[in-house]
PDB file of C-alpha atoms in Angstrom:
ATOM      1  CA  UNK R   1     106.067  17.613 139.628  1.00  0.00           C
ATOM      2  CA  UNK R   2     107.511  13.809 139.549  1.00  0.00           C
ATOM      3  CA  UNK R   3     106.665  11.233 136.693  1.00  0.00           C
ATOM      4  CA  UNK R   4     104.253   8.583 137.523  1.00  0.00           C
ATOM      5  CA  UNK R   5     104.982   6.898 133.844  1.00  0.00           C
ATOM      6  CA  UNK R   6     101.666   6.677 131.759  1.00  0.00           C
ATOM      7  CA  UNK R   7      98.188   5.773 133.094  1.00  0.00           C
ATOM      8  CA  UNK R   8      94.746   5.180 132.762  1.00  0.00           C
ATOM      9  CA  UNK R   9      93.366   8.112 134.264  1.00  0.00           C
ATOM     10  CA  UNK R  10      91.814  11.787 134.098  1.00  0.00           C
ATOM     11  CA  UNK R  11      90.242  13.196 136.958  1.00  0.00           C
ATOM     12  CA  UNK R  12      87.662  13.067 137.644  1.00  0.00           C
ATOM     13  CA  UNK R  13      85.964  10.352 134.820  1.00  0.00           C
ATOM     14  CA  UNK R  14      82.377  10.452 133.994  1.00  0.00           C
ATOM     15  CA  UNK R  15      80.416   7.366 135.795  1.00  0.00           C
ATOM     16  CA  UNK R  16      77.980   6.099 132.246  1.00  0.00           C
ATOM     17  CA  UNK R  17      75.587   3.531 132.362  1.00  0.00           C
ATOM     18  CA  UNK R  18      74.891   1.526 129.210  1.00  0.00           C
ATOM     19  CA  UNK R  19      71.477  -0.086 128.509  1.00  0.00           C
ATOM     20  CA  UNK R  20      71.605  -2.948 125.718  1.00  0.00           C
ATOM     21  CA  UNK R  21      69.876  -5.778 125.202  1.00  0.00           C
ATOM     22  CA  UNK R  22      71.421  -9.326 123.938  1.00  0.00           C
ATOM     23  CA  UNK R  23      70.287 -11.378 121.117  1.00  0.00           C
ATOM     24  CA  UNK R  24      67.399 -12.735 122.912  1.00  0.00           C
ATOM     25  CA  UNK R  25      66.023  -9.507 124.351  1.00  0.00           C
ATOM     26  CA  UNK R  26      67.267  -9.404 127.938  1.00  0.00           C
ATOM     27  CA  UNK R  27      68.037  -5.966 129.097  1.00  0.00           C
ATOM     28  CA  UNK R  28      71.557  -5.488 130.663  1.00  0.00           C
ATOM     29  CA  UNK R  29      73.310  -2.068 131.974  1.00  0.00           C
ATOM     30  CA  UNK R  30      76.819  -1.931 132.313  1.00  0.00           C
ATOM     31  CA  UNK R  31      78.995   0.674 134.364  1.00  0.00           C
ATOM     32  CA  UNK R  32      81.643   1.855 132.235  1.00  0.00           C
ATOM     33  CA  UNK R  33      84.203   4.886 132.482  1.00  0.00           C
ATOM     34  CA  UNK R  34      86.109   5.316 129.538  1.00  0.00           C
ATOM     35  CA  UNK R  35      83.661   7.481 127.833  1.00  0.00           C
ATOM     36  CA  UNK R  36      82.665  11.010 126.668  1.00  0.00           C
ATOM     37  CA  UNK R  37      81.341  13.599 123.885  1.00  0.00           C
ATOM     38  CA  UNK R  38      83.737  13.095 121.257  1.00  0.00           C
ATOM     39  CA  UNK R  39      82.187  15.389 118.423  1.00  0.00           C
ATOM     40  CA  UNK R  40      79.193  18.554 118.468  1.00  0.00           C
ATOM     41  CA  UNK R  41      78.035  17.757 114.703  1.00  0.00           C
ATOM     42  CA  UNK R  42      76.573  15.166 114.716  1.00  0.00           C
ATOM     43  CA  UNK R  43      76.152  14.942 118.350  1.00  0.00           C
ATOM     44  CA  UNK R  44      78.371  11.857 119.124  1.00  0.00           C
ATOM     45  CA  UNK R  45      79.649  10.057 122.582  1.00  0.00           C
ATOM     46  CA  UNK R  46      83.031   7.710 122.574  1.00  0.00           C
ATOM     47  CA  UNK R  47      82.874   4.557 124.598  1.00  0.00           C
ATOM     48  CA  UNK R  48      85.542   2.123 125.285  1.00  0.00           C
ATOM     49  CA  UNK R  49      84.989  -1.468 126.380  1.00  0.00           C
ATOM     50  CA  UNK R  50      86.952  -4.856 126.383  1.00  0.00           C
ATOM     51  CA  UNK R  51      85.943  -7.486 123.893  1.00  0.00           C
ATOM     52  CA  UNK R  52      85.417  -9.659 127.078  1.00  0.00           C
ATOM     53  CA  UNK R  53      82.800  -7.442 128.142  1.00  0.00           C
ATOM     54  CA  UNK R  54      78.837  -8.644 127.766  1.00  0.00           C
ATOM     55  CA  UNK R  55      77.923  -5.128 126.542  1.00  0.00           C
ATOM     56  CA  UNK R  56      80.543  -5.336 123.707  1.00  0.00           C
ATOM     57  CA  UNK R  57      78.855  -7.558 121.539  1.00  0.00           C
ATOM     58  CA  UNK R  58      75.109  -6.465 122.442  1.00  0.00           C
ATOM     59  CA  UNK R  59      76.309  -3.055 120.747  1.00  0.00           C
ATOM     60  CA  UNK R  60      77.761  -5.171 117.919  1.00  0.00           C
ATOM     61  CA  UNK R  61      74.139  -7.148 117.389  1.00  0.00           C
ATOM     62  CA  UNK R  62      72.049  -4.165 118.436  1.00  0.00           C
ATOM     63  CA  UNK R  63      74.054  -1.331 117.091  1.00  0.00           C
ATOM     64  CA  UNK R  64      72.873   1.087 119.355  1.00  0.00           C
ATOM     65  CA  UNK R  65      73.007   1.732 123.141  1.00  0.00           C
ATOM     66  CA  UNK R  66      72.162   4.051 125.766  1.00  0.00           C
ATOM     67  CA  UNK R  67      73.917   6.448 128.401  1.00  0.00           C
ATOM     68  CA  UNK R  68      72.187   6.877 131.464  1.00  0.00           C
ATOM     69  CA  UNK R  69      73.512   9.223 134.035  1.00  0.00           C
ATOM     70  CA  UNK R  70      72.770   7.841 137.558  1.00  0.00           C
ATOM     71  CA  UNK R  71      72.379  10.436 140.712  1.00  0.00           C
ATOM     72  CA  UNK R  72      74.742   9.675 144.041  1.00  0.00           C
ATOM     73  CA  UNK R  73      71.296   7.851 145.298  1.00  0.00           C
ATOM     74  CA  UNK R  74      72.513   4.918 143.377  1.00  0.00           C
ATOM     75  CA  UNK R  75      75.882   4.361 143.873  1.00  0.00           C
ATOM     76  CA  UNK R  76      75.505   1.007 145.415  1.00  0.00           C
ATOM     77  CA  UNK R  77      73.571   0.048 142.134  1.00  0.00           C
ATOM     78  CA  UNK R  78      76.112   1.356 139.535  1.00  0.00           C
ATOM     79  CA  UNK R  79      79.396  -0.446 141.461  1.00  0.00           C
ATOM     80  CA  UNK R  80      77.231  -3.669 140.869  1.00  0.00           C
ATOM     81  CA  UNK R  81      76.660  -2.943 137.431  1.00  0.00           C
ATOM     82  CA  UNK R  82      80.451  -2.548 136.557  1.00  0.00           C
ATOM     83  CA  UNK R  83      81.241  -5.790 138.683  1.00  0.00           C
ATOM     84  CA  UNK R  84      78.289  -8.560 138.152  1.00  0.00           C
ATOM     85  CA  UNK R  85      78.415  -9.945 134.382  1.00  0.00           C
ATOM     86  CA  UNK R  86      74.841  -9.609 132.950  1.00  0.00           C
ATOM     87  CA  UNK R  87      76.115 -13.492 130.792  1.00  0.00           C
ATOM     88  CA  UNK R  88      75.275 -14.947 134.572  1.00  0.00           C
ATOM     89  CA  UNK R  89      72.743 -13.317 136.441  1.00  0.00           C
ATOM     90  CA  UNK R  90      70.029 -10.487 135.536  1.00  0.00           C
ATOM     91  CA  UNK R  91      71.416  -7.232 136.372  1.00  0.00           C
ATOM     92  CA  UNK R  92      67.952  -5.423 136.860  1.00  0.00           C
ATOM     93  CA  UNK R  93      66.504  -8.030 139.075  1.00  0.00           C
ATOM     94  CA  UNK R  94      69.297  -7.953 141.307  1.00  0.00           C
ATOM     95  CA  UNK R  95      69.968  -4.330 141.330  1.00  0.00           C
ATOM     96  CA  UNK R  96      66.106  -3.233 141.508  1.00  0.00           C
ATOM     97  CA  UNK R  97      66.516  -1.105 138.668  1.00  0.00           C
ATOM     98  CA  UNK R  98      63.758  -0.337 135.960  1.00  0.00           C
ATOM     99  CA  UNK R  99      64.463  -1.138 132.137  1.00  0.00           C
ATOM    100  CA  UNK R 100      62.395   0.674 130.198  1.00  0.00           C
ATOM    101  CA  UNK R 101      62.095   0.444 126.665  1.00  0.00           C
ATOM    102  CA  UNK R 102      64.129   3.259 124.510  1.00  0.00           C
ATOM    103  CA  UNK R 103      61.061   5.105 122.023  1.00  0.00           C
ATOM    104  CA  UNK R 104      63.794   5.639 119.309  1.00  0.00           C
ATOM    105  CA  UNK R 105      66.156   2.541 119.207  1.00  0.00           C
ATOM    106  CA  UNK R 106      66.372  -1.068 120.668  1.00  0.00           C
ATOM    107  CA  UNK R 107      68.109  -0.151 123.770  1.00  0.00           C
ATOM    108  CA  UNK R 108      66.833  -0.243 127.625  1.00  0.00           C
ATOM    109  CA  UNK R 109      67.142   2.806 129.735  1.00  0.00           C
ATOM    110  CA  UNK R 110      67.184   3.124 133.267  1.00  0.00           C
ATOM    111  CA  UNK R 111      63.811   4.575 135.311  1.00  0.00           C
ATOM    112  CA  UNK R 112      65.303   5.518 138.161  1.00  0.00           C
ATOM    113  CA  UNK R 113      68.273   7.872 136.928  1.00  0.00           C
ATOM    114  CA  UNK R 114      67.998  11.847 135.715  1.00  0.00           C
ATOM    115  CA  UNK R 115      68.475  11.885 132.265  1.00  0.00           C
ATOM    116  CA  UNK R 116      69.737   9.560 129.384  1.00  0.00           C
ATOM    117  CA  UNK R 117      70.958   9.644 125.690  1.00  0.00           C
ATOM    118  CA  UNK R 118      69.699   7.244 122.880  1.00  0.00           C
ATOM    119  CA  UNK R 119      72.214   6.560 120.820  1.00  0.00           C
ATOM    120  CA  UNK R 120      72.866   4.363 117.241  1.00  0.00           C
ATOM    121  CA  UNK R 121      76.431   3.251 116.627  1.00  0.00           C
ATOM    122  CA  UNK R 122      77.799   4.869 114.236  1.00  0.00           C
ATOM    123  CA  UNK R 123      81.842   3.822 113.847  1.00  0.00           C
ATOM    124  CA  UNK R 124      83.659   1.194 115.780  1.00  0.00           C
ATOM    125  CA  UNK R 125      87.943   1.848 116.559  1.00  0.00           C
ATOM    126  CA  UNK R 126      89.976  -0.733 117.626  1.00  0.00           C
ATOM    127  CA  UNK R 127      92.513   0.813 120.185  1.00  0.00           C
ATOM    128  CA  UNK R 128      95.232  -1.936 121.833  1.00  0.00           C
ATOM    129  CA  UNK R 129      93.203  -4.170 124.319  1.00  0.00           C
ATOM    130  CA  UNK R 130      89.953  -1.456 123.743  1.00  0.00           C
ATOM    131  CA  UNK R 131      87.659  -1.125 121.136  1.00  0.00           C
ATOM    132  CA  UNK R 132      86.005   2.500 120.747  1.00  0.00           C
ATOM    133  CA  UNK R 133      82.263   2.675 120.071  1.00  0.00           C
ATOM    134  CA  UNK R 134      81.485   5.960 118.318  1.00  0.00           C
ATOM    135  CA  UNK R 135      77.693   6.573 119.162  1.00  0.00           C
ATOM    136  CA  UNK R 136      75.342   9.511 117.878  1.00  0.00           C
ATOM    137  CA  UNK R 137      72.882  10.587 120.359  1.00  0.00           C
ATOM    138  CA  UNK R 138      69.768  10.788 118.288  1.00  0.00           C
ATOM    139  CA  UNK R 139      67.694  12.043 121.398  1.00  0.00           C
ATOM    140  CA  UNK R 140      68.906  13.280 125.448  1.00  0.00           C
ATOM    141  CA  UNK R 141      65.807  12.515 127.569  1.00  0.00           C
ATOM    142  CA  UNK R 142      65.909  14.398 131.279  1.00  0.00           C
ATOM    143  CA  UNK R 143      63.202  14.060 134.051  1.00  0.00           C
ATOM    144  CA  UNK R 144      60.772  16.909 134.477  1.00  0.00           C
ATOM    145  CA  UNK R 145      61.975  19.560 136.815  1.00  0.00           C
ATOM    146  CA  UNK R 146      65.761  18.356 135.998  1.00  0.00           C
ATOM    147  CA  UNK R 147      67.063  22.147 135.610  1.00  0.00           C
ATOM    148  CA  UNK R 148      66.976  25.306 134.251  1.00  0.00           C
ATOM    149  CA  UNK R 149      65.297  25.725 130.876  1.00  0.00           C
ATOM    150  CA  UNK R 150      66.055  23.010 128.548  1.00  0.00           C
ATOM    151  CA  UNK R 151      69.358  21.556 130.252  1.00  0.00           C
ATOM    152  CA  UNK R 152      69.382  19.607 133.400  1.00  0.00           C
ATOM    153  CA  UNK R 153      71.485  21.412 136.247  1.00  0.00           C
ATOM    154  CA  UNK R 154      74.520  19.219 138.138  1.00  0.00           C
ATOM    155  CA  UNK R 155      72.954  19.856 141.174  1.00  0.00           C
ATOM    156  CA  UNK R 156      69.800  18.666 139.913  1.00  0.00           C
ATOM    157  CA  UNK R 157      71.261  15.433 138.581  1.00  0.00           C
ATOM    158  CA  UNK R 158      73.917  15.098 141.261  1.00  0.00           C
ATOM    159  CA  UNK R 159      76.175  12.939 139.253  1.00  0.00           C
ATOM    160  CA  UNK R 160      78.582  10.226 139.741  1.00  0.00           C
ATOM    161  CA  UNK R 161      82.157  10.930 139.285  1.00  0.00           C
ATOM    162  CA  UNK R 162      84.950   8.453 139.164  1.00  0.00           C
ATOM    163  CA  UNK R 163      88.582   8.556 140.365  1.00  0.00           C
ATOM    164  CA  UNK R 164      91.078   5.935 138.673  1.00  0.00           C
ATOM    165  CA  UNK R 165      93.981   5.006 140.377  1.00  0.00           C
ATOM    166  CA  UNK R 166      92.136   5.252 143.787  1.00  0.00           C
ATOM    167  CA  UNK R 167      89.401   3.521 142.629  1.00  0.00           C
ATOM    168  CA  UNK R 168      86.977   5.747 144.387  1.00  0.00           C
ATOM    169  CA  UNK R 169      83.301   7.238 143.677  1.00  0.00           C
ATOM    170  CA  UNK R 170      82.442  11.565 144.365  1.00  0.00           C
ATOM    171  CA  UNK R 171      80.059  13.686 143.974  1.00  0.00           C
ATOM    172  CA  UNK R 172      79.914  16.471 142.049  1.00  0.00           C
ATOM    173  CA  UNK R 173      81.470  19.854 143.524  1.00  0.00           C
ATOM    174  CA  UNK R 174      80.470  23.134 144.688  1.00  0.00           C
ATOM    175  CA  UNK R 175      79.505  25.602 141.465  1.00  0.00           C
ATOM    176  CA  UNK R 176      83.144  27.610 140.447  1.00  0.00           C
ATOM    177  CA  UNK R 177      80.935  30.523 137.887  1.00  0.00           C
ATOM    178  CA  UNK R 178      79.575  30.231 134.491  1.00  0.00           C
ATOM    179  CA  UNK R 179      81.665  28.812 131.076  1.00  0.00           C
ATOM    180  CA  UNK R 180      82.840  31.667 129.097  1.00  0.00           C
ATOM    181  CA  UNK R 181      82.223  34.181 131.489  1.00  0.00           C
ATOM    182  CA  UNK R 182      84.225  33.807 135.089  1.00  0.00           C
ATOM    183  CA  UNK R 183      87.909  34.277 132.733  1.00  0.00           C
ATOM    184  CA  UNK R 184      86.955  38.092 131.630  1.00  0.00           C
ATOM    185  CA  UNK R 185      88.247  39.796 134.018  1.00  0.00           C
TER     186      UNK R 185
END
Protein backbone atom coordinates (compact mmCIF):
# COMPACT_ATOMS: atom_id res chain seq x y z
CA UNK A 1 0.00 0.00 0.00
CA UNK A 2 1.56 3.72 -0.57
CA UNK A 3 0.21 6.93 1.26
CA UNK A 4 -1.83 9.24 -0.74
CA UNK A 5 -1.86 11.83 2.45
CA UNK A 6 -5.55 12.53 3.61
CA UNK A 7 -8.60 13.01 1.33
CA UNK A 8 -12.00 13.62 0.72
CA UNK A 9 -13.14 10.38 -0.26
CA UNK A 10 -14.85 6.85 0.49
CA UNK A 11 -15.81 4.72 -2.19
CA UNK A 12 -18.17 4.63 -3.45
CA UNK A 13 -20.33 7.96 -1.88
CA UNK A 14 -24.01 8.02 -1.89
CA UNK A 15 -25.38 10.51 -4.81
CA UNK A 16 -28.48 12.61 -2.35
CA UNK A 17 -30.68 15.03 -3.66
CA UNK A 18 -31.96 17.77 -1.36
CA UNK A 19 -35.37 19.46 -1.89
CA UNK A 20 -35.74 22.95 0.03
CA UNK A 21 -37.41 25.79 -0.60
CA UNK A 22 -36.03 29.56 0.03
CA UNK A 23 -37.67 32.26 1.91
CA UNK A 24 -40.02 33.06 -0.78
CA UNK A 25 -41.19 29.55 -1.62
CA UNK A 26 -39.19 28.54 -4.68
CA UNK A 27 -38.33 24.93 -4.72
CA UNK A 28 -34.58 24.12 -5.27
CA UNK A 29 -32.73 20.50 -5.24
CA UNK A 30 -29.24 20.33 -4.73
CA UNK A 31 -26.78 17.32 -5.50
CA UNK A 32 -24.73 16.77 -2.60
CA UNK A 33 -22.32 13.82 -1.48
CA UNK A 34 -21.13 14.19 1.83
CA UNK A 35 -23.99 12.51 3.44
CA UNK A 36 -25.38 9.39 5.21
CA UNK A 37 -27.40 7.59 8.19
CA UNK A 38 -25.63 8.79 11.07
CA UNK A 39 -27.87 7.29 13.97
CA UNK A 40 -30.92 4.17 14.06
CA UNK A 41 -32.84 5.90 17.13
CA UNK A 42 -34.15 8.38 16.13
CA UNK A 43 -33.74 7.65 12.56
CA UNK A 44 -31.27 10.46 11.55
CA UNK A 45 -29.18 11.32 8.12
CA UNK A 46 -25.78 13.64 8.30
CA UNK A 47 -25.35 16.16 5.55
CA UNK A 48 -22.49 18.37 4.89
CA UNK A 49 -22.62 21.55 2.81
CA UNK A 50 -20.56 24.85 2.39
CA UNK A 51 -21.98 28.02 3.83
CA UNK A 52 -21.69 29.28 0.16
CA UNK A 53 -24.10 26.82 -0.86
CA UNK A 54 -27.99 28.02 -1.71
CA UNK A 55 -29.31 24.93 0.13
CA UNK A 56 -27.37 25.91 3.33
CA UNK A 57 -29.40 28.59 4.42
CA UNK A 58 -32.90 27.24 3.01
CA UNK A 59 -32.26 24.41 5.74
CA UNK A 60 -31.38 27.21 8.19
CA UNK A 61 -34.93 29.20 7.36
CA UNK A 62 -36.87 26.02 6.67
CA UNK A 63 -35.34 23.66 9.11
CA UNK A 64 -36.10 20.72 7.33
CA UNK A 65 -35.16 19.12 3.97
CA UNK A 66 -35.50 16.18 1.90
CA UNK A 67 -33.31 13.21 0.44
CA UNK A 68 -34.34 11.98 -2.72
CA UNK A 69 -32.58 9.07 -4.24
CA UNK A 70 -32.46 9.48 -8.07
CA UNK A 71 -32.25 6.15 -10.46
CA UNK A 72 -29.18 6.05 -13.25
CA UNK A 73 -32.18 7.44 -15.68
CA UNK A 74 -31.29 10.79 -14.35
CA UNK A 75 -27.87 11.25 -14.20
CA UNK A 76 -27.75 14.08 -16.59
CA UNK A 77 -30.32 15.83 -14.19
CA UNK A 78 -28.48 15.28 -10.84
CA UNK A 79 -24.77 16.57 -12.36
CA UNK A 80 -26.87 19.80 -13.12
CA UNK A 81 -28.22 19.98 -9.83
CA UNK A 82 -24.74 19.88 -8.05
CA UNK A 83 -23.35 22.47 -10.70
CA UNK A 84 -26.22 25.24 -11.58
CA UNK A 85 -26.87 27.56 -8.36
CA UNK A 86 -30.69 27.55 -7.74
CA UNK A 87 -29.75 31.88 -6.41
CA UNK A 88 -29.67 32.29 -10.53
CA UNK A 89 -31.79 30.20 -12.44
CA UNK A 90 -34.76 27.66 -11.48
CA UNK A 91 -33.37 24.32 -11.12
CA UNK A 92 -36.72 22.39 -11.90
CA UNK A 93 -37.52 24.32 -14.97
CA UNK A 94 -34.31 23.71 -16.42
CA UNK A 95 -33.81 20.21 -15.36
CA UNK A 96 -37.58 19.05 -16.12
CA UNK A 97 -37.91 17.73 -12.82
CA UNK A 98 -41.23 17.65 -10.70
CA UNK A 99 -41.35 19.43 -7.15
CA UNK A 100 -43.88 18.15 -5.33
CA UNK A 101 -44.94 19.28 -2.14
CA UNK A 102 -43.57 17.15 1.07
CA UNK A 103 -47.19 15.97 3.18
CA UNK A 104 -45.15 16.20 6.49
CA UNK A 105 -42.74 19.25 6.33
CA UNK A 106 -42.04 22.36 4.08
CA UNK A 107 -39.70 20.70 1.79
CA UNK A 108 -40.09 19.77 -2.15
CA UNK A 109 -39.45 16.28 -3.28
CA UNK A 110 -38.64 15.06 -6.51
CA UNK A 111 -41.54 13.08 -8.82
CA UNK A 112 -39.49 11.45 -10.92
CA UNK A 113 -36.98 9.54 -8.49
CA UNK A 114 -37.69 6.01 -6.39
CA UNK A 115 -38.00 6.88 -3.03
CA UNK A 116 -37.30 9.89 -0.64
CA UNK A 117 -36.94 10.78 3.13
CA UNK A 118 -38.68 13.81 4.88
CA UNK A 119 -36.66 15.04 7.21
CA UNK A 120 -36.72 18.10 10.16
CA UNK A 121 -33.33 19.39 11.25
CA UNK A 122 -32.60 18.46 14.22
CA UNK A 123 -28.70 19.64 15.24
CA UNK A 124 -26.39 21.70 13.16
CA UNK A 125 -22.07 20.93 13.56
CA UNK A 126 -19.74 23.18 12.36
CA UNK A 127 -16.77 21.06 10.92
CA UNK A 128 -13.63 23.33 9.28
CA UNK A 129 -14.96 24.81 5.91
CA UNK A 130 -18.37 22.29 6.42
CA UNK A 131 -21.20 22.61 8.43
CA UNK A 132 -23.06 19.19 9.35
CA UNK A 133 -26.86 19.14 9.19
CA UNK A 134 -28.16 16.41 11.50
CA UNK A 135 -31.69 15.54 10.01
CA UNK A 136 -34.40 13.00 11.43
CA UNK A 137 -36.29 11.28 8.82
CA UNK A 138 -39.79 11.58 10.12
CA UNK A 139 -41.18 9.53 7.05
CA UNK A 140 -39.15 7.30 3.83
CA UNK A 141 -41.66 7.45 0.94
CA UNK A 142 -40.83 4.67 -2.04
CA UNK A 143 -42.83 4.24 -5.35
CA UNK A 144 -45.23 1.34 -5.57
CA UNK A 145 -43.66 -1.81 -6.82
CA UNK A 146 -40.10 -0.38 -5.50
CA UNK A 147 -39.09 -3.92 -3.87
CA UNK A 148 -39.61 -6.62 -1.81
CA UNK A 149 -42.02 -6.17 1.09
CA UNK A 150 -41.67 -2.94 2.76
CA UNK A 151 -38.01 -1.93 1.53
CA UNK A 152 -37.20 -0.86 -1.92
CA UNK A 153 -34.60 -3.31 -3.66
CA UNK A 154 -31.13 -1.64 -5.31
CA UNK A 155 -32.01 -3.06 -8.36
CA UNK A 156 -35.31 -1.63 -8.19
CA UNK A 157 -34.04 1.86 -7.43
CA UNK A 158 -30.84 1.53 -9.44
CA UNK A 159 -28.99 4.16 -7.59
CA UNK A 160 -26.42 6.69 -8.20
CA UNK A 161 -23.07 6.19 -6.79
CA UNK A 162 -20.27 8.65 -6.68
CA UNK A 163 -16.47 8.29 -6.96
CA UNK A 164 -14.29 11.30 -5.47
CA UNK A 165 -11.05 11.80 -6.66
CA UNK A 166 -12.10 10.65 -10.22
CA UNK A 167 -14.94 12.58 -10.19
CA UNK A 168 -17.01 9.94 -11.82
CA UNK A 169 -20.81 8.63 -11.60
CA UNK A 170 -21.69 4.26 -11.33
CA UNK A 171 -24.19 2.28 -10.96
CA UNK A 172 -24.89 0.08 -8.47
CA UNK A 173 -23.19 -3.54 -8.64
CA UNK A 174 -24.06 -7.02 -9.13
CA UNK A 175 -25.82 -8.59 -5.68
CA UNK A 176 -22.59 -10.21 -3.39
CA UNK A 177 -25.44 -12.39 -0.74
CA UNK A 178 -27.51 -11.25 2.07
CA UNK A 179 -26.17 -8.96 5.39
CA UNK A 180 -25.59 -11.19 8.25
CA UNK A 181 -25.77 -14.25 6.50
CA UNK A 182 -23.00 -14.79 3.48
CA UNK A 183 -19.96 -14.58 6.64
CA UNK A 184 -21.30 -17.99 8.44
CA UNK A 185 -19.59 -20.23 6.92
Amino acid sequence: MKSIGPKTFIYPTPTLIIGTYDQAGKPNAATVAWGGICCSDPPCIALSLRKARYTYQNILEQQCFTVNIPSVDFVKEVDYLGMASGRKEDKFAQSGLTPIRSDLINAPYIQEFPFFLECRLLKTVEIGIHTQFIGEILDVKIKEGMGEGEYPTVDSVRPILYAPGVQGYYGAGQYLGRAFSVGKN
